Amino acid sequence: MKKYTFLLLAALALMSAGKQDGAITKENGSTIVNTTTIAQDVEGYNGPVPLKIYIKKNKIEKVELLKNQETPKYLVKVKNALLNAWDGLTIKEAKAKKVDGVTGATFTSDAIKDNIQKGLDYYQKNNK
């Protein structure tokens, strides 16, 4: 009995040692990459600008902006100009795409582009 208990505990420990940071989730057939933890070093003008990247069949469905501290006036411009720039692209196409930033919101634009790259890199390495 002790042998089986030890084996069970060892197996549980190995399972819990894997990546469980919540950065990748599944919902309605889509894989969602949340960049909150994987791109925490990427900052816009007023701090982090985390995203959710929705991917289905190796194509980006949409990019969603998460809670942040960016100036709302500039954030509206960035949302309208940038967030759908990757929609419908394959992961490979999205990683290669050069997207222009929004004038007056350079830091926020750059943060979004960096979050996309880090999110897609993470997806490629960790999606199973």
Coordinates of N, CA, C and O in Angstrom, one line a residue:
M1 N 0.8 -1.2 0.0 CA 0.0 0.0 0.0 C 0.9 1.3 0.0 O 0.6 2.2 -0.7
K2 N 1.9 1.3 0.8 CA 2.8 2.4 0.9 C 3.5 2.7 -0.4 O 3.7 3.8 -0.8
K3 N 3.8 1.6 -1.2 CA 4.5 1.8 -2.5 C 3.5 2.5 -3.4 O 3.9 3.4 -4.2
Y4 N 2.2 2.1 -3.5 CA 1.3 2.7 -4.3 C 1.0 4.2 -4.0 O 0.8 5.0 -4.8
T5 N 1.0 4.4 -2.7 CA 0.8 5.8 -2.2 C 1.9 6.7 -2.7 O 1.7 7.8 -3.2
F6 N 3.1 6.2 -2.6 CA 4.3 6.9 -3.0 C 4.3 7.2 -4.5 O 4.5 8.3 -5.0
L7 N 3.9 6.2 -5.3 CA 3.8 6.3 -6.7 C 2.8 7.3 -7.1 O 3.0 8.1 -8.0
L8 N 1.6 7.3 -6.4 CA 0.6 8.2 -6.7 C 1.0 9.7 -6.4 O 0.8 10.6 -7.2
L9 N 1.7 9.9 -5.3 CA 2.1 11.2 -4.9 C 3.2 11.7 -5.9 O 3.2 12.8 -6.3
A10 N 4.1 10.8 -6.3 CA 5.1 11.1 -7.3 C 4.5 11.5 -8.6 O 4.9 12.5 -9.3
A11 N 3.5 10.8 -9.1 CA 2.8 11.1 -10.3 C 2.1 12.5 -10.2 O 2.2 13.3 -11.2
L12 N 1.5 12.7 -9.1 CA 0.8 14.0 -9.0 C 1.8 15.2 -8.9 O 1.5 16.2 -9.5
A13 N 2.9 15.0 -8.3 CA 3.9 16.0 -8.3 C 4.5 16.3 -9.7 O 4.7 17.5 -10.1
L14 N 4.7 15.3 -10.5 CA 5.2 15.5 -11.9 C 4.1 16.2 -12.7 O 4.4 17.1 -13.5
M15 N 2.9 15.9 -12.5 CA 1.8 16.5 -13.3 C 1.7 18.0 -12.9 O 1.5 18.8 -13.8
S16 N 1.8 18.3 -11.7 CA 1.7 19.7 -11.2 C 2.9 20.5 -11.6 O 2.9 21.8 -11.5
A17 N 4.0 19.9 -11.9 CA 5.2 20.6 -12.3 C 5.2 21.2 -13.7 O 6.0 22.1 -14.0
G18 N 4.2 20.8 -14.5 CA 4.1 21.3 -15.9 C 3.6 22.8 -15.8 O 3.2 23.3 -14.8
K19 N 3.5 23.4 -17.0 CA 3.1 24.8 -17.1 C 1.6 24.9 -16.9 O 0.8 24.3 -17.5
Q20 N 1.2 25.6 -15.8 CA -0.2 25.8 -15.5 C -0.3 27.3 -15.1 O -0.9 27.6 -14.1
D21 N 0.2 28.2 -15.9 CA 0.2 29.6 -15.6 C -1.1 30.3 -16.1 O -1.3 31.4 -15.9
G22 N -2.0 29.5 -16.7 CA -3.3 30.1 -17.2 C -3.1 30.9 -18.5 O -4.1 31.6 -18.9
A23 N -2.0 30.9 -19.1 CA -1.8 31.8 -20.3 C -2.5 31.2 -21.5 O -2.8 32.0 -22.4
I24 N -2.7 29.9 -21.5 CA -3.5 29.3 -22.6 C -4.7 28.6 -22.1 O -4.6 27.8 -21.1
T25 N -5.8 28.9 -22.6 CA -7.1 28.3 -22.3 C -7.8 27.9 -23.6 O -7.4 28.3 -24.6
K26 N -8.8 27.0 -23.4 CA -9.6 26.6 -24.6 C -11.0 27.0 -24.3 O -11.5 26.9 -23.2
E27 N -11.7 27.5 -25.4 CA -13.1 27.9 -25.2 C -13.8 27.8 -26.6 O -13.3 28.4 -27.5
N28 N -14.9 27.1 -26.7 CA -15.7 27.0 -27.9 C -14.8 26.7 -29.1 O -15.0 27.3 -30.2
G29 N -13.9 25.8 -29.0 CA -13.1 25.3 -30.1 C -11.9 26.3 -30.4 O -11.2 26.0 -31.3
S30 N -11.8 27.3 -29.7 CA -10.7 28.3 -29.8 C -9.6 28.1 -28.7 O -10.0 27.8 -27.6
T31 N -8.4 28.4 -29.1 CA -7.4 28.5 -28.1 C -7.2 30.0 -27.8 O -7.1 30.8 -28.7
I32 N -7.1 30.3 -26.5 CA -7.0 31.7 -26.1 C -5.7 31.9 -25.4 O -5.4 31.2 -24.4
V33 N -4.8 32.8 -25.9 CA -3.6 33.1 -25.3 C -3.8 34.5 -24.5 O -4.1 35.5 -25.1
N34 N -3.5 34.4 -23.2 CA -3.6 35.6 -22.4 C -2.2 36.1 -22.1 O -1.4 35.4 -21.5
T35 N -1.9 37.3 -22.5 CA -0.5 37.8 -22.4 C -0.2 38.4 -21.0 O 0.9 39.0 -20.8
T36 N -1.1 38.4 -20.1 CA -0.9 39.1 -18.8 C 0.4 38.6 -18.1 O 1.1 39.5 -17.6
T37 N 0.6 37.3 -18.1 CA 1.8 36.9 -17.4 C 3.0 36.7 -18.3 O 4.1 36.8 -17.9
I38 N 2.7 36.4 -19.5 CA 3.9 36.0 -20.4 C 4.5 37.3 -21.0 O 5.6 37.2 -21.6
A39 N 3.9 38.4 -21.0 CA 4.4 39.7 -21.5 C 4.3 40.8 -20.5 O 4.1 41.9 -20.8
Q40 N 4.5 40.4 -19.2 CA 4.4 41.4 -18.1 C 5.5 42.5 -18.2 O 5.4 43.6 -17.6
D41 N 6.6 42.2 -18.9 CA 7.6 43.2 -19.1 C 7.4 44.2 -20.2 O 8.1 45.2 -20.4
V42 N 6.3 44.0 -21.0 CA 5.9 44.8 -22.1 C 5.0 45.9 -21.6 O 3.9 45.6 -21.0
E43 N 5.4 47.2 -21.7 CA 4.6 48.3 -21.2 C 4.3 49.3 -22.2 O 5.1 49.6 -23.1
G44 N 3.1 49.9 -22.1 CA 2.7 51.0 -23.0 C 3.1 52.3 -22.3 O 4.1 52.3 -21.5
Y45 N 2.4 53.3 -22.5 CA 2.7 54.6 -21.9 C 2.5 54.6 -20.4 O 3.3 55.2 -19.6
N46 N 1.4 54.0 -19.9 CA 1.1 54.0 -18.5 C 1.2 52.6 -17.8 O 0.6 52.4 -16.8
G47 N 1.9 51.7 -18.4 CA 2.0 50.3 -17.8 C 1.7 49.2 -18.8 O 1.6 49.5 -20.0
P48 N 1.5 48.0 -18.3 CA 1.2 46.9 -19.1 C -0.1 47.0 -20.0 O -1.0 47.7 -19.5
V49 N 0.0 46.4 -21.1 CA -1.2 46.4 -22.0 C -1.5 45.0 -22.5 O -1.2 44.6 -23.6
P50 N -2.0 44.2 -21.5 CA -2.2 42.7 -21.8 C -3.4 42.5 -22.9 O -4.3 43.3 -23.0
L51 N -3.3 41.4 -23.6 CA -4.2 41.0 -24.6 C -4.7 39.6 -24.4 O -4.0 38.8 -23.8
K52 N -5.8 39.3 -25.1 CA -6.2 37.9 -25.3 C -6.2 37.7 -26.8 O -6.8 38.5 -27.5
I53 N -5.5 36.7 -27.2 CA -5.4 36.4 -28.7 C -6.2 35.1 -28.9 O -5.9 34.0 -28.3
Y54 N -7.3 35.2 -29.7 CA -8.1 34.0 -30.0 C -7.6 33.4 -31.2 O -7.6 34.0 -32.3
I55 N -7.3 32.1 -31.2 CA -6.8 31.3 -32.3 C -7.6 30.1 -32.5 O -7.9 29.3 -31.6
K56 N -8.0 29.9 -33.8 CA -8.7 28.7 -34.2 C -8.2 28.1 -35.5 O -8.1 28.9 -36.4
K57 N -7.9 26.9 -35.5 CA -7.3 26.2 -36.7 C -6.1 27.0 -37.2 O -6.0 27.2 -38.4
N58 N -5.2 27.3 -36.3 CA -4.0 28.0 -36.6 C -4.1 29.4 -37.2 O -3.2 29.9 -37.9
K59 N -5.3 30.0 -37.1 CA -5.6 31.4 -37.6 C -6.1 32.2 -36.4 O -6.8 31.8 -35.6
I60 N -5.7 33.5 -36.5 CA -6.1 34.4 -35.4 C -7.6 34.8 -35.7 O -7.9 35.3 -36.8
E61 N -8.5 34.6 -34.8 CA -9.9 35.0 -34.9 C -10.0 36.5 -34.5 O -10.7 37.2 -35.2
K62 N -9.4 36.8 -33.4 CA -9.5 38.2 -32.9 C -8.5 38.5 -31.8 O -8.0 37.5 -31.2
V63 N -8.3 39.7 -31.6 CA -7.4 40.2 -30.5 C -8.2 41.1 -29.6 O -8.9 42.0 -30.1
E64 N -8.2 40.8 -28.3 CA -9.0 41.6 -27.4 C -8.1 42.2 -26.3 O -7.2 41.6 -25.8
L65 N -8.3 43.5 -26.1 CA -7.6 44.3 -25.1 C -8.1 44.0 -23.7 O -9.3 44.0 -23.5
L66 N -7.2 43.7 -22.8 CA -7.6 43.5 -21.4 C -7.4 44.8 -20.6 O -6.9 45.8 -21.1
K67 N -7.8 44.8 -19.3 CA -7.7 45.9 -18.5 C -6.3 46.5 -18.4 O -5.3 45.8 -18.3
N68 N -6.2 47.8 -18.5 CA -4.9 48.5 -18.5 C -5.1 49.9 -18.1 O -6.2 50.3 -17.8
Q69 N -4.0 50.7 -18.0 CA -4.1 52.0 -17.5 C -3.8 53.1 -18.6 O -3.4 54.2 -18.2
E70 N -3.9 52.7 -19.8 CA -3.6 53.6 -20.9 C -4.7 54.7 -20.9 O -5.8 54.5 -20.5
T71 N -4.4 55.9 -21.5 CA -5.3 57.0 -21.6 C -6.4 56.6 -22.6 O -6.2 56.3 -23.7
P72 N -7.7 56.7 -22.1 CA -8.8 56.2 -22.9 C -8.9 56.9 -24.3 O -9.2 56.2 -25.3
K73 N -8.6 58.1 -24.4 CA -8.6 58.8 -25.7 C -7.7 58.2 -26.8 O -8.1 58.0 -27.9
Y74 N -6.5 57.8 -26.3 CA -5.6 57.2 -27.3 C -5.9 55.7 -27.5 O -5.6 55.2 -28.5
L75 N -6.4 55.1 -26.4 CA -6.7 53.7 -26.5 C -7.8 53.4 -27.6 O -7.7 52.4 -28.3
V76 N -8.8 54.3 -27.7 CA -9.8 54.2 -28.7 C -9.2 54.2 -30.1 O -9.5 53.3 -30.9
K77 N -8.2 55.1 -30.3 CA -7.6 55.1 -31.6 C -6.8 53.8 -31.9 O -6.9 53.3 -33.0
V78 N -6.1 53.3 -30.9 CA -5.3 52.1 -31.1 C -6.3 50.9 -31.3 O -6.0 50.1 -32.2
K79 N -7.3 50.8 -30.5 CA -8.3 49.7 -30.7 C -8.8 49.7 -32.2 O -8.8 48.7 -32.8
N80 N -9.2 50.9 -32.6 CA -9.8 50.9 -34.0 C -8.8 50.7 -35.1 O -9.2 50.1 -36.1
A81 N -7.6 51.0 -34.9 CA -6.6 50.9 -35.9 C -5.8 49.6 -35.9 O -5.3 49.1 -36.9
L82 N -5.5 49.1 -34.7 CA -4.6 47.9 -34.6 C -5.2 46.6 -34.3 O -4.8 45.6 -34.8
L83 N -6.2 46.5 -33.4 CA -6.6 45.2 -32.9 C -7.1 44.2 -33.9 O -6.9 43.0 -33.8
N84 N -7.6 44.7 -35.0 CA -8.1 43.7 -36.1 C -7.1 43.5 -37.2 O -7.4 42.8 -38.2
A85 N -5.9 44.1 -37.0 CA -4.9 44.0 -38.1 C -4.4 42.5 -38.3 O -3.9 42.2 -39.4
W86 N -4.6 41.7 -37.3 CA -4.1 40.3 -37.4 C -5.2 39.3 -37.7 O -5.0 38.1 -37.8
D87 N -6.5 39.8 -37.7 CA -7.6 38.9 -37.8 C -7.5 38.1 -39.1 O -7.2 38.6 -40.2
G88 N -7.7 36.8 -39.0 CA -7.7 35.9 -40.2 C -6.4 35.4 -40.7 O -6.3 34.6 -41.6
L89 N -5.3 35.9 -40.1 CA -4.0 35.5 -40.5 C -3.6 34.2 -39.8 O -3.9 34.0 -38.7
T90 N -2.7 33.4 -40.5 CA -2.2 32.3 -39.8 C -1.1 32.8 -38.8 O -0.7 33.9 -38.9
I91 N -0.7 31.9 -38.0 CA 0.3 32.3 -37.0 C 1.6 32.8 -37.7 O 2.1 33.8 -37.3
K92 N 2.0 32.0 -38.7 CA 3.2 32.4 -39.4 C 3.0 33.8 -40.1 O 3.9 34.6 -40.0
E93 N 1.9 34.0 -40.7 CA 1.6 35.3 -41.4 C 1.6 36.5 -40.3 O 2.2 37.5 -40.6
A94 N 1.0 36.2 -39.2 CA 0.8 37.2 -38.2 C 2.2 37.6 -37.6 O 2.4 38.8 -37.3
K95 N 3.0 36.6 -37.4 CA 4.4 36.9 -36.8 C 5.2 37.7 -37.8 O 6.0 38.5 -37.4
A96 N 5.0 37.5 -39.1 CA 5.8 38.2 -40.1 C 5.2 39.6 -40.5 O 5.9 40.4 -41.0
K97 N 4.0 39.8 -40.1 CA 3.3 41.1 -40.5 C 3.9 42.3 -39.8 O 4.1 42.3 -38.6
K98 N 4.2 43.3 -40.6 CA 4.7 44.6 -40.0 C 3.5 45.5 -39.9 O 2.9 45.9 -41.0
V99 N 3.1 45.9 -38.7 CA 1.9 46.7 -38.5 C 2.4 48.1 -38.1 O 3.2 48.2 -37.2
D100 N 1.8 49.1 -38.7 CA 2.2 50.5 -38.3 C 1.5 50.9 -37.0 O 0.4 50.4 -36.8
G101 N 2.2 51.7 -36.2 CA 1.6 52.1 -35.0 C 0.7 53.3 -35.2 O 0.6 53.8 -36.4
V102 N 0.0 53.8 -34.2 CA -0.9 54.9 -34.3 C -0.2 56.1 -33.8 O 0.4 56.2 -32.7
T103 N -0.2 57.2 -34.7 CA 0.5 58.4 -34.3 C -0.1 59.0 -33.1 O -1.4 59.0 -32.9
G104 N 0.7 59.4 -32.1 CA 0.3 59.9 -30.9 C 0.1 58.9 -29.8 O -0.1 59.2 -28.6
A105 N 0.1 57.6 -30.2 CA 0.0 56.5 -29.2 C 1.1 55.5 -29.5 O 0.8 54.3 -29.5
T106 N 2.3 55.9 -29.7 CA 3.4 55.1 -30.1 C 3.7 54.0 -29.1 O 3.8 52.8 -29.4
F107 N 3.8 54.4 -27.8 CA 4.1 53.4 -26.7 C 3.0 52.3 -26.6 O 3.3 51.1 -26.5
T108 N 1.8 52.7 -26.7 CA 0.7 51.8 -26.6 C 0.7 50.8 -27.8 O 0.5 49.6 -27.7
S109 N 0.9 51.4 -29.0 CA 0.9 50.6 -30.2 C 2.1 49.6 -30.2 O 1.9 48.4 -30.5
D110 N 3.2 50.1 -29.8 CA 4.4 49.1 -29.7 C 4.1 48.0 -28.7 O 4.5 46.9 -28.9
A111 N 3.5 48.4 -27.6 CA 3.2 47.4 -26.5 C 2.2 46.3 -27.1 O 2.4 45.1 -26.8
I112 N 1.2 46.7 -27.8 CA 0.3 45.8 -28.4 C 1.0 44.9 -29.4 O 0.9 43.6 -29.4
K113 N 1.8 45.4 -30.3 CA 2.6 44.6 -31.2 C 3.5 43.7 -30.5 O 3.6 42.5 -30.9
D114 N 4.2 44.1 -29.5 CA 5.1 43.2 -28.7 C 4.3 42.1 -28.0 O 4.7 41.0 -27.9
N115 N 3.1 42.4 -27.5 CA 2.3 41.4 -26.8 C 1.8 40.4 -27.8 O 1.8 39.2 -27.5
I116 N 1.5 40.8 -29.0 CA 1.1 39.9 -30.1 C 2.3 38.9 -30.4 O 2.1 37.7 -30.4
Q117 N 3.4 39.4 -30.6 CA 4.6 38.6 -30.9 C 4.9 37.6 -29.7 O 5.1 36.4 -30.0
K118 N 4.9 38.1 -28.5 CA 5.2 37.2 -27.4 C 4.0 36.2 -27.2 O 4.3 35.0 -26.9
G119 N 2.8 36.6 -27.4 CA 1.7 35.6 -27.3 C 1.8 34.5 -28.4 O 1.5 33.4 -28.1
L120 N 2.1 34.9 -29.6 CA 2.2 33.9 -30.7 C 3.4 33.0 -30.4 O 3.3 31.8 -30.7
D121 N 4.5 33.5 -30.0 CA 5.7 32.7 -29.7 C 5.3 31.7 -28.6 O 5.6 30.5 -28.7
Y122 N 4.6 32.1 -27.6 CA 4.2 31.3 -26.5 C 3.2 30.2 -27.0 O 3.3 29.0 -26.6
Y123 N 2.3 30.6 -27.8 CA 1.3 29.6 -28.4 C 2.1 28.5 -29.1 O 1.8 27.3 -29.0
Q124 N 3.0 28.9 -30.0 CA 3.8 27.9 -30.7 C 4.6 26.9 -29.9 O 4.7 25.8 -30.2
K125 N 5.1 27.4 -28.8 CA 5.9 26.6 -27.9 C 5.0 25.7 -26.9 O 5.5 24.7 -26.5
N126 N 3.8 26.2 -26.6 CA 3.1 25.6 -25.5 C 1.7 25.0 -25.9 O 1.1 24.4 -25.0
N127 N 1.2 25.2 -27.0 CA -0.1 24.7 -27.4 C 0.0 23.2 -27.7 O 0.8 22.8 -28.5
K128 N -0.8 22.5 -27.0 CA -0.9 21.0 -27.2 C -2.2 20.6 -27.5 O -3.2 21.0 -27.1

